[in-house]
PDB file of C-alpha atoms in Angstrom:
ATOM      1  CA  MET A   1      22.811  15.072   6.396  1.00 49.00           C
ATOM      2  CA  SER A   2      25.824  13.273   6.772  1.00 54.00           C
ATOM      3  CA  SER A   3      26.694  10.564   4.062  1.00 61.00           C
ATOM      4  CA  ILE A   4      29.114   9.437   2.654  1.00 66.00           C
ATOM      5  CA  LEU A   5      28.648  11.333  -0.619  1.00 61.00           C
ATOM      6  CA  GLY A   6      28.114  14.544   1.483  1.00 62.00           C
ATOM      7  CA  GLY A   7      27.824  17.666  -0.190  1.00 65.00           C
ATOM      8  CA  ALA A   8      26.991  16.291  -4.053  1.00 68.00           C
ATOM      9  CA  ILE A   9      23.039  15.406  -2.197  1.00 72.00           C
ATOM     10  CA  ASP A  10      20.945  18.289  -1.754  1.00 75.00           C
ATOM     11  CA  GLU A  11      17.597  19.633  -2.258  1.00 82.00           C
ATOM     12  CA  ARG A  12      17.465  19.837  -5.692  1.00 80.00           C
ATOM     13  CA  PHE A  13      19.349  16.152  -6.278  1.00 75.00           C
ATOM     14  CA  LEU A  14      15.878  14.969  -3.996  1.00 79.00           C
ATOM     15  CA  MET A  15      13.808  16.917  -5.834  1.00 82.00           C
ATOM     16  CA  HIS A  16      14.848  15.756  -9.276  1.00 81.00           C
ATOM     17  CA  ARG A  17      14.334  12.407  -7.626  1.00 80.00           C
ATOM     18  CA  LEU A  18      11.115  12.679  -6.928  1.00 83.00           C
ATOM     19  CA  ARG A  19       9.928  14.381 -10.562  1.00 83.00           C
ATOM     20  CA  SER A  20      11.484  11.758 -11.973  1.00 84.00           C
ATOM     21  CA  THR A  21       9.763   8.630  -9.835  1.00 84.00           C
ATOM     22  CA  SER A  22       6.835   9.854 -10.420  1.00 84.00           C
ATOM     23  CA  ALA A  23       6.979  10.208 -14.040  1.00 85.00           C
ATOM     24  CA  ALA A  24       8.400   7.247 -14.157  1.00 86.00           C
ATOM     25  CA  ALA A  25       5.005   5.334 -12.461  1.00 85.00           C
ATOM     26  CA  VAL A  26       3.065   7.559 -14.604  1.00 85.00           C
ATOM     27  CA  VAL A  27       4.590   6.146 -18.272  1.00 89.00           C
ATOM     28  CA  GLY A  28       4.656   3.218 -16.245  1.00 87.00           C
ATOM     29  CA  GLY A  29       1.073   3.060 -15.570  1.00 85.00           C
ATOM     30  CA  VAL A  30       0.510   4.184 -19.066  1.00 89.00           C
ATOM     31  CA  VAL A  31       2.432   1.434 -21.053  1.00 91.00           C
ATOM     32  CA  SER A  32       0.713  -1.122 -19.188  1.00 89.00           C
ATOM     33  CA  THR A  33      -2.308   0.412 -19.869  1.00 88.00           C
ATOM     34  CA  LEU A  34      -1.867  -0.160 -23.255  1.00 92.00           C
ATOM     35  CA  LEU A  35       0.077  -2.837 -23.357  1.00 92.00           C
ATOM     36  CA  PHE A  36      -3.417  -4.524 -22.094  1.00 91.00           C
ATOM     37  CA  ALA A  37      -5.814  -2.447 -24.859  1.00 92.00           C
ATOM     38  CA  TYR A  38      -3.213  -4.260 -27.696  1.00 93.00           C
ATOM     39  CA  HIS A  39      -3.771  -7.784 -25.969  1.00 92.00           C
ATOM     40  CA  TYR A  40      -7.832  -7.664 -25.269  1.00 93.00           C
ATOM     41  CA  TYR A  41      -8.459  -5.568 -28.735  1.00 95.00           C
ATOM     42  CA  PHE A  42      -5.891  -7.144 -31.040  1.00 94.00           C
ATOM     43  CA  ASN A  43      -5.171 -10.721 -29.428  1.00 92.00           C
ATOM     44  CA  HIS A  44      -8.954 -11.168 -27.727  1.00 92.00           C
ATOM     45  CA  PHE A  45      -6.817 -12.270 -24.424  1.00 91.00           C
ATOM     46  CA  TRP A  46      -7.501 -10.980 -21.101  1.00 90.00           C
ATOM     47  CA  SER A  47      -4.233  -9.669 -19.290  1.00 88.00           C
ATOM     48  CA  TRP A  48      -5.215  -9.832 -16.013  1.00 91.00           C
ATOM     49  CA  ASP A  49      -1.077  -9.412 -14.959  1.00 91.00           C
ATOM     50  CA  LEU A  50      -1.140  -6.377 -16.580  1.00 88.00           C
ATOM     51  CA  VAL A  51      -4.184  -5.469 -15.139  1.00 88.00           C
ATOM     52  CA  ALA A  52      -2.789  -5.852 -11.646  1.00 91.00           C
ATOM     53  CA  VAL A  53      -0.298  -3.708 -12.949  1.00 89.00           C
ATOM     54  CA  SER A  54      -1.773  -1.138 -13.994  1.00 84.00           C
ATOM     55  CA  LEU A  55      -4.284  -0.894 -10.828  1.00 87.00           C
ATOM     56  CA  ALA A  56      -1.478  -0.794  -8.033  1.00 89.00           C
ATOM     57  CA  ILE A  57       0.206   1.815  -9.871  1.00 86.00           C
ATOM     58  CA  VAL A  58      -3.519   3.495 -10.158  1.00 84.00           C
ATOM     59  CA  VAL A  59      -4.483   3.340  -7.056  1.00 89.00           C
ATOM     60  CA  THR A  60      -0.651   4.067  -4.802  1.00 88.00           C
ATOM     61  CA  LYS A  61      -0.531   7.195  -7.132  1.00 83.00           C
ATOM     62  CA  TRP A  62      -4.303   8.248  -6.065  1.00 86.00           C
ATOM     63  CA  GLY A  63      -3.656   7.133  -2.133  1.00 89.00           C
ATOM     64  CA  PHE A  64      -0.365   9.096  -2.143  1.00 86.00           C
ATOM     65  CA  VAL A  65      -2.037  12.469  -3.620  1.00 83.00           C
ATOM     66  CA  ILE A  66      -5.094  11.317  -1.111  1.00 88.00           C
ATOM     67  CA  TRP A  67      -2.882  11.343   2.009  1.00 86.00           C
ATOM     68  CA  TYR A  68      -0.867  13.870   1.439  1.00 83.00           C
ATOM     69  CA  ARG A  69      -3.684  16.172   0.197  1.00 86.00           C
ATOM     70  CA  PHE A  70      -5.160  15.510   3.837  1.00 88.00           C
ATOM     71  CA  THR A  71      -2.269  15.644   5.492  1.00 87.00           C
ATOM     72  CA  GLN A  72      -0.040  18.683   4.443  1.00 79.00           C
TER      73      GLN A  72
END
């Protein structure tokens, strides 16, 4: 890999970035789902934007899980 950083970016760095991004997506999905539940049960308000964010995260995550399962 030839880059400006040279040897500073190795496989461990890339794996840490992959894991942190995956964890961030899971946490984002959980937070948006809990926030939707809070608005729905306590404020009696159906928040379509939070539903869209939660579904986008879940569909993307599981889509890639299925894709990688069958292609690798």
